[in-house]
Coordinates of C-alpha atoms in Angstrom, one line a residue:
X1066 CA -28.8 3.4 1.3
X1067 CA -28.5 -0.1 2.7
X1068 CA -25.3 -2.1 2.5
X1069 CA -26.6 -4.6 -0.1
X1070 CA -27.5 -1.8 -2.5
X1071 CA -24.1 -0.2 -2.0
X1072 CA -22.4 -3.5 -2.6
X1073 CA -24.3 -4.2 -5.8
X1074 CA -23.8 -0.7 -7.1
X1075 CA -20.1 -0.4 -6.4
X1076 CA -18.6 -3.9 -6.5
X1077 CA -17.5 -3.9 -10.2
X1078 CA -16.0 -0.4 -9.9
X1079 CA -14.1 -1.3 -6.8
X1080 CA -12.9 -4.5 -8.3
X1081 CA -11.6 -2.7 -11.4
X1082 CA -9.9 -0.1 -9.2
X1083 CA -8.2 -2.9 -7.2
X1084 CA -7.1 -4.5 -10.5
X1085 CA -5.5 -1.2 -11.5
X1086 CA -3.3 -1.5 -8.4
X1087 CA -2.5 -5.1 -8.3
X1088 CA -3.1 -6.4 -11.8
X1089 CA -4.0 -9.8 -10.4
X1090 CA -7.6 -11.1 -10.5
X1091 CA -7.4 -13.1 -7.2
X1092 CA -5.7 -10.3 -5.3
X1093 CA -8.1 -7.7 -6.7
X1094 CA -11.1 -9.8 -5.5
X1095 CA -9.5 -10.2 -2.1
X1096 CA -8.9 -6.4 -1.8
X1097 CA -12.4 -5.6 -3.0
X1098 CA -13.8 -7.9 -0.4
X1099 CA -11.6 -6.4 2.3
X1100 CA -12.8 -2.9 1.1
X1101 CA -16.5 -3.9 1.5
X1102 CA -15.8 -5.4 4.9
X1103 CA -14.4 -2.0 6.0
X1104 CA -17.4 -0.2 4.3
X1105 CA -19.8 -2.4 6.2
X1106 CA -18.1 -1.7 9.5
X1107 CA -17.7 2.0 8.9
X1108 CA -21.1 2.7 7.2
X1109 CA -22.7 4.0 10.4
X1110 CA -19.9 6.6 10.7
X1111 CA -20.3 7.9 7.0
X1112 CA -21.0 11.6 7.3
X1113 CA -22.2 12.4 3.7
X1114 CA -19.4 14.9 3.3
X1115 CA -18.7 13.4 -0.1
X1116 CA -20.6 11.0 -2.3
X1117 CA -20.8 7.4 -1.0
X1118 CA -18.8 6.3 -4.2
X1119 CA -15.9 8.7 -3.4
X1120 CA -15.8 7.5 0.2
X1121 CA -15.8 3.8 -1.0
X1122 CA -13.0 4.5 -3.5
X1123 CA -10.9 6.2 -0.9
X1124 CA -11.3 3.1 1.3
X1125 CA -10.4 0.9 -1.7
X1126 CA -7.4 3.0 -2.6
X1127 CA -6.1 3.0 1.0
X1128 CA -6.7 -0.8 1.2
X1129 CA -4.8 -1.4 -2.0
X1130 CA -1.9 0.9 -1.0
X1131 CA -1.6 -0.8 2.4
X1132 CA -1.4 -4.2 0.7
X1133 CA 1.2 -3.0 -1.8
X1134 CA 3.3 -1.5 1.1
X1135 CA 3.1 -4.8 3.0
X1136 CA 4.2 -6.8 -0.1
X1137 CA 7.1 -4.3 -0.6
X1138 CA 8.3 -4.8 3.0
X1139 CA 8.4 -8.5 2.6
X1140 CA 11.8 -9.8 1.5
X1141 CA 11.8 -11.1 -2.0
X1142 CA 13.8 -14.2 -2.8
X1143 CA 16.7 -13.5 -5.1
X1144 CA 17.6 -15.4 -8.1
X1145 CA 20.2 -18.1 -7.5
X1146 CA 23.7 -17.1 -8.4
X1147 CA 24.1 -20.1 -10.7
X1148 CA 21.6 -18.7 -13.3
X1149 CA 23.5 -17.0 -16.1
X1150 CA 22.0 -14.4 -18.5
X1151 CA 22.2 -16.7 -21.4
X1152 CA 20.0 -19.3 -19.6
X1153 CA 17.2 -16.8 -18.8
X1154 CA 14.2 -16.9 -21.1
X1155 CA 14.8 -14.6 -24.1
X1156 CA 11.0 -14.1 -24.3
X1157 CA 11.3 -11.8 -21.3
X1158 CA 13.6 -9.5 -23.3
X1159 CA 11.2 -9.6 -26.2
X1160 CA 8.2 -8.8 -23.9
X1161 CA 10.1 -5.8 -22.4
X1162 CA 10.9 -4.5 -25.8
X1163 CA 7.3 -4.9 -26.9
X1164 CA 6.2 -3.1 -23.7
X1165 CA 8.4 -0.1 -24.4
X1166 CA 7.2 -0.1 -28.0
X1167 CA 3.6 0.0 -26.8
X1168 CA 4.4 2.8 -24.3
X1169 CA 6.1 4.8 -27.1
X1170 CA 2.8 4.7 -29.1
X1171 CA 0.8 6.2 -26.2
X1172 CA -0.1 9.9 -26.2
X1173 CA 2.5 12.1 -24.4
X1174 CA 0.7 12.5 -21.1
X1175 CA -0.1 8.8 -20.9
X1176 CA 3.6 8.0 -21.7
X1177 CA 4.7 10.3 -18.8
X1178 CA 2.2 8.9 -16.4
X1179 CA 3.0 5.2 -17.0
X1180 CA 6.7 5.9 -17.1
X1181 CA 6.6 7.6 -13.7
X1182 CA 4.4 4.7 -12.4
X1183 CA 6.9 2.2 -13.6
X1184 CA 9.6 4.1 -11.8
X1185 CA 7.6 3.8 -8.5
X1186 CA 6.8 7.5 -8.3
X1187 CA 3.8 7.9 -6.0
X1188 CA 0.6 9.0 -7.6
X1189 CA 0.4 12.3 -5.7
X1190 CA 3.8 13.3 -7.2
X1191 CA 2.7 12.1 -10.7
X1192 CA -0.4 14.3 -10.3
X1193 CA 1.8 17.3 -9.4
X1194 CA 4.2 16.6 -12.3
X1195 CA 1.6 16.4 -15.0
X1196 CA -0.9 18.9 -13.6
X1197 CA -3.8 16.4 -13.1
X1198 CA -5.8 15.5 -10.0
X1199 CA -4.5 12.4 -8.1
X1200 CA -7.8 10.6 -8.9
X1201 CA -7.4 11.4 -12.6
X1202 CA -3.9 10.0 -12.4
X1203 CA -5.2 6.7 -10.9
X1204 CA -7.9 6.4 -13.6
X1205 CA -5.3 7.1 -16.3
X1206 CA -3.0 4.5 -14.9
X1207 CA -5.8 1.9 -14.8
X1208 CA -6.8 2.7 -18.4
X1209 CA -3.2 2.7 -19.6
X1210 CA -2.7 -0.7 -18.0
X1211 CA -5.8 -2.0 -19.7
X1212 CA -4.6 -0.6 -23.1
X1213 CA -1.2 -2.3 -22.6
X1214 CA -2.8 -5.6 -21.5
X1215 CA -5.0 -5.6 -24.6
X1216 CA -2.0 -5.0 -26.9
X1217 CA -0.2 -7.9 -25.2
X1218 CA -3.2 -10.1 -25.7
X1219 CA -3.4 -9.2 -29.4
X1220 CA 0.3 -9.8 -29.8
X1221 CA -0.1 -13.3 -28.2
X1222 CA 1.9 -12.6 -25.1

């Protein structure tokens, strides 16, 4: 399979996977592009030990995880001390309440998975906790995020 065919076949799937990690269209496009640069460079070394799709998703997952680790290492600016709770946007609290309401309506396994994800438990540990494969956990997280995003859009948030 040549690179152009691989790219056309897998671009959308890789982009959606990246969206599941970063939930930001521009960042997801950048990560997908970075993934395919790595695929292009490493394609001659591909050993056919797994399907080409599995290999590409592993590269995409690693690329996304590295990016998230970089972002977490960078210092985040803190809110100025002058801001008081009563000044903060009350819509944030309403959004958080709506989020928890939406989570409570999910099936049990999905509630557990997304709750652990929100607590920054790594996906391998989530997989061990709920008895699923790590890949299945990633897919579930992506789908749960899509469900929640749709509910927020319907609610006008």
